XYZ file of C-alpha atoms in Angstrom:
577
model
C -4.795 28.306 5.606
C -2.894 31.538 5.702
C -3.290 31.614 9.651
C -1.485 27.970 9.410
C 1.085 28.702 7.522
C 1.371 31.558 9.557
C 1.862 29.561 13.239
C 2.999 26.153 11.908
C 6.171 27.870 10.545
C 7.048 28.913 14.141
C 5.612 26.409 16.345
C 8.959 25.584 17.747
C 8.796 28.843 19.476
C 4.971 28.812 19.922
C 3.046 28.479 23.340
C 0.225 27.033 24.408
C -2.059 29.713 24.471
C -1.399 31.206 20.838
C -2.843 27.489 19.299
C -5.954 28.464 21.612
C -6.530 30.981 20.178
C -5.864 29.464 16.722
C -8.269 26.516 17.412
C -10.942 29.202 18.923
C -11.264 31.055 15.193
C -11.323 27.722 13.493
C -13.014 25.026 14.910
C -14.141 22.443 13.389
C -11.977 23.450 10.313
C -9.195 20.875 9.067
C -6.870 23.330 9.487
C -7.777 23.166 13.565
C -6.922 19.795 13.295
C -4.002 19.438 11.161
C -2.721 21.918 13.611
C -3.652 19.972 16.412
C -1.213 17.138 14.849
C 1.938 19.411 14.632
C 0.676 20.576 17.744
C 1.160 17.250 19.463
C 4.394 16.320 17.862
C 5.993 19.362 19.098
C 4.455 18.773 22.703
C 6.016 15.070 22.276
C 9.228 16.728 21.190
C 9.344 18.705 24.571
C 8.115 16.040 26.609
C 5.585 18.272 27.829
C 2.380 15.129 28.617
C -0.018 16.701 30.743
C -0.592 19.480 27.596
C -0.025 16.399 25.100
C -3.219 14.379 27.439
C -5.788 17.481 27.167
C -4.968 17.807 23.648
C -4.616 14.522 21.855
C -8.593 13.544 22.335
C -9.603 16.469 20.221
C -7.325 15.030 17.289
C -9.802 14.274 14.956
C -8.654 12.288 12.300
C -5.724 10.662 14.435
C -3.819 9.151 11.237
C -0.030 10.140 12.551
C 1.574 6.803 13.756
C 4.441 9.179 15.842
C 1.423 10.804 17.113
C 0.362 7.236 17.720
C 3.469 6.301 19.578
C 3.430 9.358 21.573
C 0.254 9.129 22.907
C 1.254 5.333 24.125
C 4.196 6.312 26.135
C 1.760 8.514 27.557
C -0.705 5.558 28.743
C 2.045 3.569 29.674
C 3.377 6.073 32.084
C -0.706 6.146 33.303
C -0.005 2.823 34.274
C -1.515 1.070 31.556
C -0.804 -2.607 29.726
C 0.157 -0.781 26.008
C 2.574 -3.609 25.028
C 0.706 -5.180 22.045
C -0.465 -1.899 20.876
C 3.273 -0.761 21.225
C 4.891 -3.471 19.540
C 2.457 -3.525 16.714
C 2.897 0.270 16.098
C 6.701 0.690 16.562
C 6.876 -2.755 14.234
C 4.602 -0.610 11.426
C 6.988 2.537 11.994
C 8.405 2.816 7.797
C 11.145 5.793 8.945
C 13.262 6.547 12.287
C 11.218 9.119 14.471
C 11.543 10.681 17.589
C 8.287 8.927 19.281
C 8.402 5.184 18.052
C 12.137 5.161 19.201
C 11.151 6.931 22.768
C 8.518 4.480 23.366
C 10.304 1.598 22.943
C 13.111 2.536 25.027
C 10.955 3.306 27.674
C 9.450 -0.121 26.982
C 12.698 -1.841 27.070
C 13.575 -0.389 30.145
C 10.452 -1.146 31.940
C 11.334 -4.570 30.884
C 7.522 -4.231 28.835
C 9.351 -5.203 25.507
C 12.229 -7.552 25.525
C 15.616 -7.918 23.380
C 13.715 -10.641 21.191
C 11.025 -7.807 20.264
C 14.137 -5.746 19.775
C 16.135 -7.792 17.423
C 12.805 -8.554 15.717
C 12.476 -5.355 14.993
C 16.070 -5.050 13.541
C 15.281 -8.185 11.248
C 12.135 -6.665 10.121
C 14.271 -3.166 9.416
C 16.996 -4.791 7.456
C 14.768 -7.133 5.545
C 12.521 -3.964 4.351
C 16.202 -2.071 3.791
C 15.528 0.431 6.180
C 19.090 1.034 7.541
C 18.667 3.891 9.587
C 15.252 2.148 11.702
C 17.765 -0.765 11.711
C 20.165 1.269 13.623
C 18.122 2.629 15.551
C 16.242 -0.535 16.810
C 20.077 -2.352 17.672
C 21.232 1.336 19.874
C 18.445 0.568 22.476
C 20.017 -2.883 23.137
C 22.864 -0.785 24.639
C 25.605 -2.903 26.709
C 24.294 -5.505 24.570
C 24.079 -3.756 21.011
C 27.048 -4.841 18.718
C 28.981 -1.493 17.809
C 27.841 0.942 14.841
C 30.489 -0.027 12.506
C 29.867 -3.831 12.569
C 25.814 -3.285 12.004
C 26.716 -1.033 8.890
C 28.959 -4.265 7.392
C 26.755 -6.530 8.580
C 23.962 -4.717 6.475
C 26.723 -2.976 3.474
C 28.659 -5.965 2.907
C 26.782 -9.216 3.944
C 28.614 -11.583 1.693
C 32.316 -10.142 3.266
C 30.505 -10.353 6.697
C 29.572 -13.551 6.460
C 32.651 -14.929 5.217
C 34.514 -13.432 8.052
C 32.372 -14.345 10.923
C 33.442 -17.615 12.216
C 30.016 -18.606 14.319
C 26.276 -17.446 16.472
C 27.933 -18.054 19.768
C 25.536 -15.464 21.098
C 22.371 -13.555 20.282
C 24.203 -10.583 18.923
C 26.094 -12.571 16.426
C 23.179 -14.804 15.273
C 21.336 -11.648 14.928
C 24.015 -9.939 13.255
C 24.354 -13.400 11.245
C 20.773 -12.923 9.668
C 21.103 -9.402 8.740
C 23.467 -10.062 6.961
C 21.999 -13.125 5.052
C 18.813 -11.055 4.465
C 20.792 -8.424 2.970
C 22.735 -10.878 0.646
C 19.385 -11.886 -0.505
C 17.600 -9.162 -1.476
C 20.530 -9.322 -4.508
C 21.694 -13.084 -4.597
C 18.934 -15.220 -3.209
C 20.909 -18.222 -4.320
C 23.908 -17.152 -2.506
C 22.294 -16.705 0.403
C 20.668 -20.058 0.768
C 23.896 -21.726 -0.712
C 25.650 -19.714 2.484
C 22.564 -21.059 4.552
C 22.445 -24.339 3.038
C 26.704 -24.884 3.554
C 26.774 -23.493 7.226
C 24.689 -20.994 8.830
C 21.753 -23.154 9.221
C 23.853 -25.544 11.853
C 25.045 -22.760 13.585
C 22.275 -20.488 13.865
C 19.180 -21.757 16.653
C 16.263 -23.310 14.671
C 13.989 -20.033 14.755
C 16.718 -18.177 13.024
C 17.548 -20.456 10.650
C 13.774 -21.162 9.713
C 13.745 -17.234 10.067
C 16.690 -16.800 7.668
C 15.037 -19.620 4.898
C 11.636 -17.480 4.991
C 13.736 -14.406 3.951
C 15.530 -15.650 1.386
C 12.552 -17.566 0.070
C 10.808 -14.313 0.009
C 13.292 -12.680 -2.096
C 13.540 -15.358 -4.193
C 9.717 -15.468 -4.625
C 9.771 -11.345 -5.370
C 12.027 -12.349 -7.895
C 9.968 -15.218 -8.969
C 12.559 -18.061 -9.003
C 11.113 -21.366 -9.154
C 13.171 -22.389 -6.229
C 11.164 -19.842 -3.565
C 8.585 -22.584 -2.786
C 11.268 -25.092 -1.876
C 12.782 -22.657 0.326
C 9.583 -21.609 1.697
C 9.369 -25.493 2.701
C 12.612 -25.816 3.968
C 11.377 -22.767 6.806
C 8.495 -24.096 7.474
C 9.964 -27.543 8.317
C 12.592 -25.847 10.540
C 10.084 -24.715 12.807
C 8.963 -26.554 16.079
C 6.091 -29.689 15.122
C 2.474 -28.123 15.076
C 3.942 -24.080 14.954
C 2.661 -22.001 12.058
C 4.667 -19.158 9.775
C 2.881 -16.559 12.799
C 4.402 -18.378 15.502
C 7.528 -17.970 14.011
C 7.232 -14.359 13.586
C 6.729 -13.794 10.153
C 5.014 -10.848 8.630
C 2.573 -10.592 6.687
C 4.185 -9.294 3.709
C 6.516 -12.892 4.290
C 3.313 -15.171 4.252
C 1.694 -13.324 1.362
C 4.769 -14.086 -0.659
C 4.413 -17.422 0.510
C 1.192 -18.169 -1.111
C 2.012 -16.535 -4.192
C 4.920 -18.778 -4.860
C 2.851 -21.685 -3.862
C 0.366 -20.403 -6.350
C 3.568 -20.199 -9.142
C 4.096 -23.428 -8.417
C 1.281 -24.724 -10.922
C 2.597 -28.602 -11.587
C 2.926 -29.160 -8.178
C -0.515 -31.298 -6.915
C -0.253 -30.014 -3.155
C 0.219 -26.075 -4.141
C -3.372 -25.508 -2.890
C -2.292 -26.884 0.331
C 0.533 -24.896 0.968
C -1.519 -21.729 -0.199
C -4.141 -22.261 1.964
C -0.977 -23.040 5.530
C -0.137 -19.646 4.416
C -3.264 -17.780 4.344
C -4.124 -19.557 7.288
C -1.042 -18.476 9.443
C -1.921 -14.136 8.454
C -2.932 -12.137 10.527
C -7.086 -11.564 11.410
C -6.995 -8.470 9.182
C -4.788 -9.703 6.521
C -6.625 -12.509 5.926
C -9.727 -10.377 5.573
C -8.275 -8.619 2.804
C -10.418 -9.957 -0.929
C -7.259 -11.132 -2.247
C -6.831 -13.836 0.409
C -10.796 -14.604 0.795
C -10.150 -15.397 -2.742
C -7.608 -17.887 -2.964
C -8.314 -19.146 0.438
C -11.323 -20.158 -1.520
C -9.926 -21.391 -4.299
C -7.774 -23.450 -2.065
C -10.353 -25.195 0.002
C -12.357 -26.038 -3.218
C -8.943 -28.049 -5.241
C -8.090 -29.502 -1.330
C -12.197 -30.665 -0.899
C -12.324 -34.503 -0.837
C -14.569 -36.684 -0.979
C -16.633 -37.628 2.542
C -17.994 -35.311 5.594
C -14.551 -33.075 5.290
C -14.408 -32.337 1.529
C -17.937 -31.309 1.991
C -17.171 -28.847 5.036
C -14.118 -27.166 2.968
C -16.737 -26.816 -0.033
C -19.136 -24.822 1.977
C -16.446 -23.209 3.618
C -15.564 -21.856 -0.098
C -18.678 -20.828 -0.858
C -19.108 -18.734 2.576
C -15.821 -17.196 1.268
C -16.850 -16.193 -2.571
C -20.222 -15.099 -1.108
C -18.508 -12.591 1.118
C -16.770 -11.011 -1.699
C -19.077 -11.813 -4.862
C -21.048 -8.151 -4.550
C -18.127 -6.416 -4.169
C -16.600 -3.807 -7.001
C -13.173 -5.172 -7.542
C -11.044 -7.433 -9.632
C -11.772 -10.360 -6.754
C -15.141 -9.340 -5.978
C -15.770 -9.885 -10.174
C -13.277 -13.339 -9.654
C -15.383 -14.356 -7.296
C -18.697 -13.734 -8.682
C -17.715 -15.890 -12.123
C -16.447 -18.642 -9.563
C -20.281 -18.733 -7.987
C -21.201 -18.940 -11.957
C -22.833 -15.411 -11.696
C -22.482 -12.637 -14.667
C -21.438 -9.414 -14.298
C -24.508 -6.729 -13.278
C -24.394 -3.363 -12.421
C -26.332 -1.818 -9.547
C -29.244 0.578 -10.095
C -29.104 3.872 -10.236
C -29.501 5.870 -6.924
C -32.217 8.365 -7.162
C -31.702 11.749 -8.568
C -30.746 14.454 -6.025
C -32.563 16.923 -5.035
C -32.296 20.028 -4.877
C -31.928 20.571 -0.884
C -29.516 17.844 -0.913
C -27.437 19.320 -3.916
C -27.769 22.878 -1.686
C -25.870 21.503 0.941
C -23.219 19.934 -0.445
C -22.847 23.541 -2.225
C -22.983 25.437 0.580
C -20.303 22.965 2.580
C -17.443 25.551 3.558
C -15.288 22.340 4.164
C -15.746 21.213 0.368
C -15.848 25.218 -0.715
C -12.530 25.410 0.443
C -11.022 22.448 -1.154
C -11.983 23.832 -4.332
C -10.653 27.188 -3.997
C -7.308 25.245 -3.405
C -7.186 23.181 -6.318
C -8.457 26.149 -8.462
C -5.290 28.166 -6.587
C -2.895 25.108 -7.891
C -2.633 24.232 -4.096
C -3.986 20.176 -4.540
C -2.833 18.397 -1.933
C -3.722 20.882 0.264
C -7.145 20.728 -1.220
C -7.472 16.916 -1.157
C -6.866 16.916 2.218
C -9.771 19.792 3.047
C -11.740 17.581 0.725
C -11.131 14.246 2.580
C -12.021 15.774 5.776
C -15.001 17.375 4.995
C -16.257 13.850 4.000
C -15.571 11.902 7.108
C -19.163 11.471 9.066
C -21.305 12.164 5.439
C -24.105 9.996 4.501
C -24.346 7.969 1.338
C -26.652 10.445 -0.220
C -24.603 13.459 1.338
C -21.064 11.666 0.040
C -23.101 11.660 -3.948
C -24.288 15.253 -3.512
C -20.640 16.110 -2.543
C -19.448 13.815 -5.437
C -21.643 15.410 -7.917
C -20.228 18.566 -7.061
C -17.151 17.365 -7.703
C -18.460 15.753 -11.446
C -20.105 19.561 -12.183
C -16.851 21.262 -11.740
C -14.612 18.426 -13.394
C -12.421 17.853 -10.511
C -12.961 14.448 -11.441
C -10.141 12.583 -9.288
C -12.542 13.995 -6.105
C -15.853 12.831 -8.227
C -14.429 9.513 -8.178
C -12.738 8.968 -4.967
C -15.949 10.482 -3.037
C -18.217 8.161 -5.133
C -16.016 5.184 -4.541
C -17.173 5.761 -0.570
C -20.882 4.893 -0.380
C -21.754 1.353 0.598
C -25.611 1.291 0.100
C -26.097 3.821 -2.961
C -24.227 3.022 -6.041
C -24.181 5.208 -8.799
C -21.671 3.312 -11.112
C -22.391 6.797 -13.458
C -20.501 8.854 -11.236
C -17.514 6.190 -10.069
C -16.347 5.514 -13.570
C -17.372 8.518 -15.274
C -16.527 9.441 -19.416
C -15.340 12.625 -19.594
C -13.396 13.838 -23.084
C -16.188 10.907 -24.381
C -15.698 11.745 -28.650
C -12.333 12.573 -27.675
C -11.110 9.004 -26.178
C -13.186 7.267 -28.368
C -11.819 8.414 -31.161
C -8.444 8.099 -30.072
C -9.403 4.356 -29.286
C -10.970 3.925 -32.426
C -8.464 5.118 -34.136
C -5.614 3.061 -32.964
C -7.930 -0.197 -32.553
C -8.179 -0.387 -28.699
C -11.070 -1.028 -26.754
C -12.453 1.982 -25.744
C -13.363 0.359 -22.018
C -10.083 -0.612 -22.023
C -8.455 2.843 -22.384
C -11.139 4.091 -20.106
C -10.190 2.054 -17.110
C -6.520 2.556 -18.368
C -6.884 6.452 -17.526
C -9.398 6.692 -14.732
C -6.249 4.525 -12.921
C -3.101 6.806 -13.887
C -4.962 10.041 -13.941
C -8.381 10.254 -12.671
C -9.189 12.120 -15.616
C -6.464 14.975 -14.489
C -5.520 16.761 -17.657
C -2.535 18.576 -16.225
C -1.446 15.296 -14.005
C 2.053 14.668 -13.372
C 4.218 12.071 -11.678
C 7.120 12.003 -8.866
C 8.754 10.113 -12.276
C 8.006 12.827 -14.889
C 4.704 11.302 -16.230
C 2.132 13.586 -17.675
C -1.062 14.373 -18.904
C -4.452 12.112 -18.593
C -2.289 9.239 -19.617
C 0.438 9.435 -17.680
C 2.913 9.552 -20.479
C 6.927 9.620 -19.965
C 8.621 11.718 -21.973
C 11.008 9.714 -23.861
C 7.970 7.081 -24.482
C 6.158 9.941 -25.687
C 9.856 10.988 -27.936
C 9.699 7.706 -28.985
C 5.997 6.586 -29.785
C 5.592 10.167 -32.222
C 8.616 8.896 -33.964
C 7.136 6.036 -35.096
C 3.694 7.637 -35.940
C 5.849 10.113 -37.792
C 4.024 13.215 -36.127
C 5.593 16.193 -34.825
C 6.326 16.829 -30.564
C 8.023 18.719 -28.356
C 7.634 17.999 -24.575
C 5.482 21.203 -24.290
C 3.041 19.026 -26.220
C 2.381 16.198 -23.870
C -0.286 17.885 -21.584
C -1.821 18.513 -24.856
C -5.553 16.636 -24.394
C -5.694 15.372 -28.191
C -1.959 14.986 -27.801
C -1.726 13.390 -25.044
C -4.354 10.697 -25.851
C -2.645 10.207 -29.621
C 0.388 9.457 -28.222
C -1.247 7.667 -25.210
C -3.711 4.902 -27.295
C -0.614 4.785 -30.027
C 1.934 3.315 -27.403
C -0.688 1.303 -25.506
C -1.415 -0.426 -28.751
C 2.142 -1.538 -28.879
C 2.061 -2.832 -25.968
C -1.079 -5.016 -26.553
C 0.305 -6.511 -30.047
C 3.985 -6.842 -28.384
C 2.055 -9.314 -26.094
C -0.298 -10.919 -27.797
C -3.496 -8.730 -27.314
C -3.099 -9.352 -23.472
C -4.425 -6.782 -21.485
C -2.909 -7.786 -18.141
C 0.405 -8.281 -19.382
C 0.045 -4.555 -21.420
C -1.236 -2.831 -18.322
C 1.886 -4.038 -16.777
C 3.911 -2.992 -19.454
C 2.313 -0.087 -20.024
C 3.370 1.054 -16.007
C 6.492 -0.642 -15.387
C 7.889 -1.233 -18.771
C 7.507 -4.303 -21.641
C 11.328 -5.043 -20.443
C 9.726 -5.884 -16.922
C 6.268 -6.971 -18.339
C 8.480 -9.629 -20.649
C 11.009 -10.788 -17.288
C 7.429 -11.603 -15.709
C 5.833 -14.072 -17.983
C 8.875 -16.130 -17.824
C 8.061 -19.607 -16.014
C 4.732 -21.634 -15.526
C 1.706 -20.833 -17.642
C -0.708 -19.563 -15.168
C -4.266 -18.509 -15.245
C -4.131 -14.660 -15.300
C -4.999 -13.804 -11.425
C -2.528 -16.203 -10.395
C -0.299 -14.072 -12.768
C -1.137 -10.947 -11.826
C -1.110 -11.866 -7.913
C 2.482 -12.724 -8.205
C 3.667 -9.577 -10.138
C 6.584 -7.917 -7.980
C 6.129 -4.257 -7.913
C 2.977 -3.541 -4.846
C 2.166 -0.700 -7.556
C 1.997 -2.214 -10.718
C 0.402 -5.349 -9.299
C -2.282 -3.141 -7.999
C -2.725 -1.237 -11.193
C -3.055 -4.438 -13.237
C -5.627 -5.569 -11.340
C -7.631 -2.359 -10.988
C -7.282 -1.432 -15.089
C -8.632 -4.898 -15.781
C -11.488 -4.259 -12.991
C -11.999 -1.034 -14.153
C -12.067 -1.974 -18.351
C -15.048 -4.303 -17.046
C -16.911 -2.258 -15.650
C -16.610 0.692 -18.346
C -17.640 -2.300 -20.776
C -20.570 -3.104 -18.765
């Protein structure tokens, strides 16, 4: 690690033959390969390909999506058909880089992309306020690409911008035109559609304006206003007779908010229906993902008639829940209950032994890792961990799990456990450390002890010295004012050196979660929400429909705490169990 720190802080200046020599004492290492990705974005900086060609199939783990786009422009300029892969890539691309931006140039100019993938791309950019990918997308249009200064107002001050601009007589100003309107959405859906609704629908061409309704129904359904499905309807009937939301270009992220404020709409008899267009019109490997097995599911099950059809969509459910039913997740656990099935654990793997405990112990890979965590150096030492675990077996990935559990670096005992398919040990995935410490914390505030359990094993792994981006500490992830404010009123003594405290730390912890729970009823979903984004936000997203709580949860706005809700409630069961 020394050596990389060593060459990686001059690789700018570095030549070929020095990383040769680097890769020669250190093969097979991660450091050989991390280096190898630095490596090849500084060879893509310098436009040097034939050195970027020899060295880009001995990148390993090949996770670096400029990498990616790099090492397209290079098979392109082989002579090879990369469009889709291109287009799906750059699309994927969350910041402005050097690579994504050269290869679709180069694309555009080979006449391999188009405008419309260009302006797509600017939609996508402004709709996920990305302002400087925006930009960047709209400069390759060149002779065609609207100046700097009307973009920024376009995207700055939509409602002025809108007001001002008198039509779409061209591509440039439609385009323009729906930047705008997604931008005025993503802080006043309604004034968007009203501006939609009042005059840029008739002027914009009808993939735009179904375009522009899909974005500000998205927003709208983020937000969870009743009126998203409407406008979700209003898109969809803009589109050409028999086209789905893909044909029109919508992303993912768009159809998943789709379904969710079909599911929201819960009077509404033909919900199930428009759930089900909407999972229908994802993508291959969205629509593999549980969540959408799941309510695809559910949908064909309340849409099942009677006669030959009803009977099809029935077994077409039960294909579904079957697929997901012996998984270990919230919809893997939905979907078992919907098949009528109780919860069971797997058995036990058999013990180790001792030749397979040996190895994992003598693993220099796994060795290292731990002498980075122990040197305070984590995420350096996660990511030795993760790649000594790539091509392990299930019994090798429990060995080197185990190891993990004996030196109490749980968050890796977890996380490498959580990787075998065949072997469960359910023992080592939602381990108890601290046991008479959290249960008596638990006990002694009158919360399920499962229930804190899965609580921490989500915010901390069991990391006693944890902290957030945010300021959270300890194994319950506690913010400091919370913490301030939950020893107030248990009229105990703190100071903020007290919150890594274990015993502290899981006082105050179980004290404010048991707010939470009475604040809302005994709830645990809607506490686990509190508990990460706040009762303020918790309170904001019970308004509306009663709904059964995975339709709830589903439609939660935040991509973290919706994720934590479910998993805390998935793992609570499991610790129960």
């Amino acid at each position: 690690w020394a050596d990389y720190w060593e060459l990686n802080g001059r690789l700018n200046e570095a030549r070929q033959e020095e990383l040769e020599a680097f890769w020669a004492r250190w093969p097979g290492t991660y450091v050989e390969d991390r280096l190898r990705n630095d490596w090849l974005l500084e060879l893509g900086r310098r436009r040097d390909w034939p050195h970027f060609a020899a060295e880009f199939p001995r990148f390993k783990l090949n996770d670096d999506r400029e990498v990616t786009c790099y090492q397209l422009l290079q098979r392109h300029q082989a002579g090879e058909d990369v469009r889709s892969a291109a287009r799906s890539t750059w699309y994927a691309q969350r910041e402005a880089d050097d690579g994504c931006a050269l290869l679709a140039a180069t694309l555009l100019e080979a006449k391999r992309f188009t405008p419309a993938d260009v302006w797509q791309r600017a939609r996508q950019a402004a709709e996920a306020g990305r302002p400087r990918v925006l930009k960047q997308a709209v400069a390759l249009l060149q002779a065609e690409a609207p100046g700097d200064k009307v973009v920024t107002e376009a995207y700055e001050q939509p409602q002025r911008f809108l007001a001002k601009k008198a039509s779409a007589a061209n591509r440039p100003a439609a385009e323009l035109a729906l930047i705008a309107l997604v931008r005025l959405a993503s802080s006043d859906p309604a004034a968007a559609a009203q501006a939609l609704q009042e005059r840029w629908q008739a002027a914009l061409p009808p993939e735009a304006a179904a375009w522009a309704w899909s974005a500000v129904a998205k927003q709208a359904a983020w937000k969870l206003l009743p009126e998203a499905d409407g406008w979700f309807q209003q898109a969809a009937a803009l589109s050409a007779p028999g086209q789905s939301g893909r044909a029109m270009e919508w992303s993912d992220d768009t159809l998943a908010w789709r379904a969710r404020a079909a599911l929201r709409s819960s009077t509404d008899a033909q919900r199930w229906r428009r759930l089900l267009d909407a999972v229908q019109a994802m993508s291959a490997a969205q629509q593999a993902d549980p969540t959408w097995i799941y309510w695809k599911a559910r949908a064909l099950q309340a849409t099942a008639e009677a006669g030959p059809e009803g009977d099809a969509r029935r077994v077409g459910a039960q294909v579904l829940l079957e697929r997901i039913a012996g998984q270990y997740h919230f919809y893997g656990k939905l979907a078992a209950e919907e098949l009528g099935r109780t919860q069971v654990l797997p058995a036990r793997p058999a013990p180790l032994s001792a030749a397979e405990r040996q190895r994992a112990e003598q693993d220099p890979g796994l060795s290292r890792a731990l002498m980075l965590i122990a040197l305070g150096l984590r995420n350096e030492g996660v990511r030795e961990w993760n790649f000594s675990l790539r091509e392990l077996s299930d019994r090798e990935l429990l060995a080197a799990a185990q190891r993990a559990c004996d030196r109490e670096i749980w968050d890796r005992c977890i996380n490498t456990s959580e990787r075998t398919r065949g072997e469960i040990d359910m023992a080592q995935r939602f381990p108890t450390p601290f046991r008479a410490d959290v249960l008596a914390a638990a006990q002694d505030r009158g919360v399920e002890p499962a229930y804190v359990y899965g609580l921490i094993r989500q915010e901390s792994r069991f990391v006693t010295d944890a902290r957030s981006s945010v300021g959270a500490s300890g194994l319950m992830q506690v913010m400091p004012a919370t913490a301030k404010w939950t020893a107030k009123r248990l009229g105990v003594p703190f100071t903020q050196e007290m919150i890594t405290d274990k015993m502290t730390n899981l006082r105050i912890g179980t004290a404010y979660l048991k707010f939470v729970l009475d604040d809302f009823g005994g709830s645990q979903a809607l506490a686990a929400a509190a508990y990460n984004a706040g009762p303020n936000r918790s309170r904001r997203w019970r308004e509306g429909p009663v709904l059964e709580v995975a339709a709830w949860a589903e439609n939660i706005p935040f991509n973290e705490t919706r994720d934590y809700v479910k998993k805390v409630l998935s793992n609570a069961s499991y610790y129960a169990a």
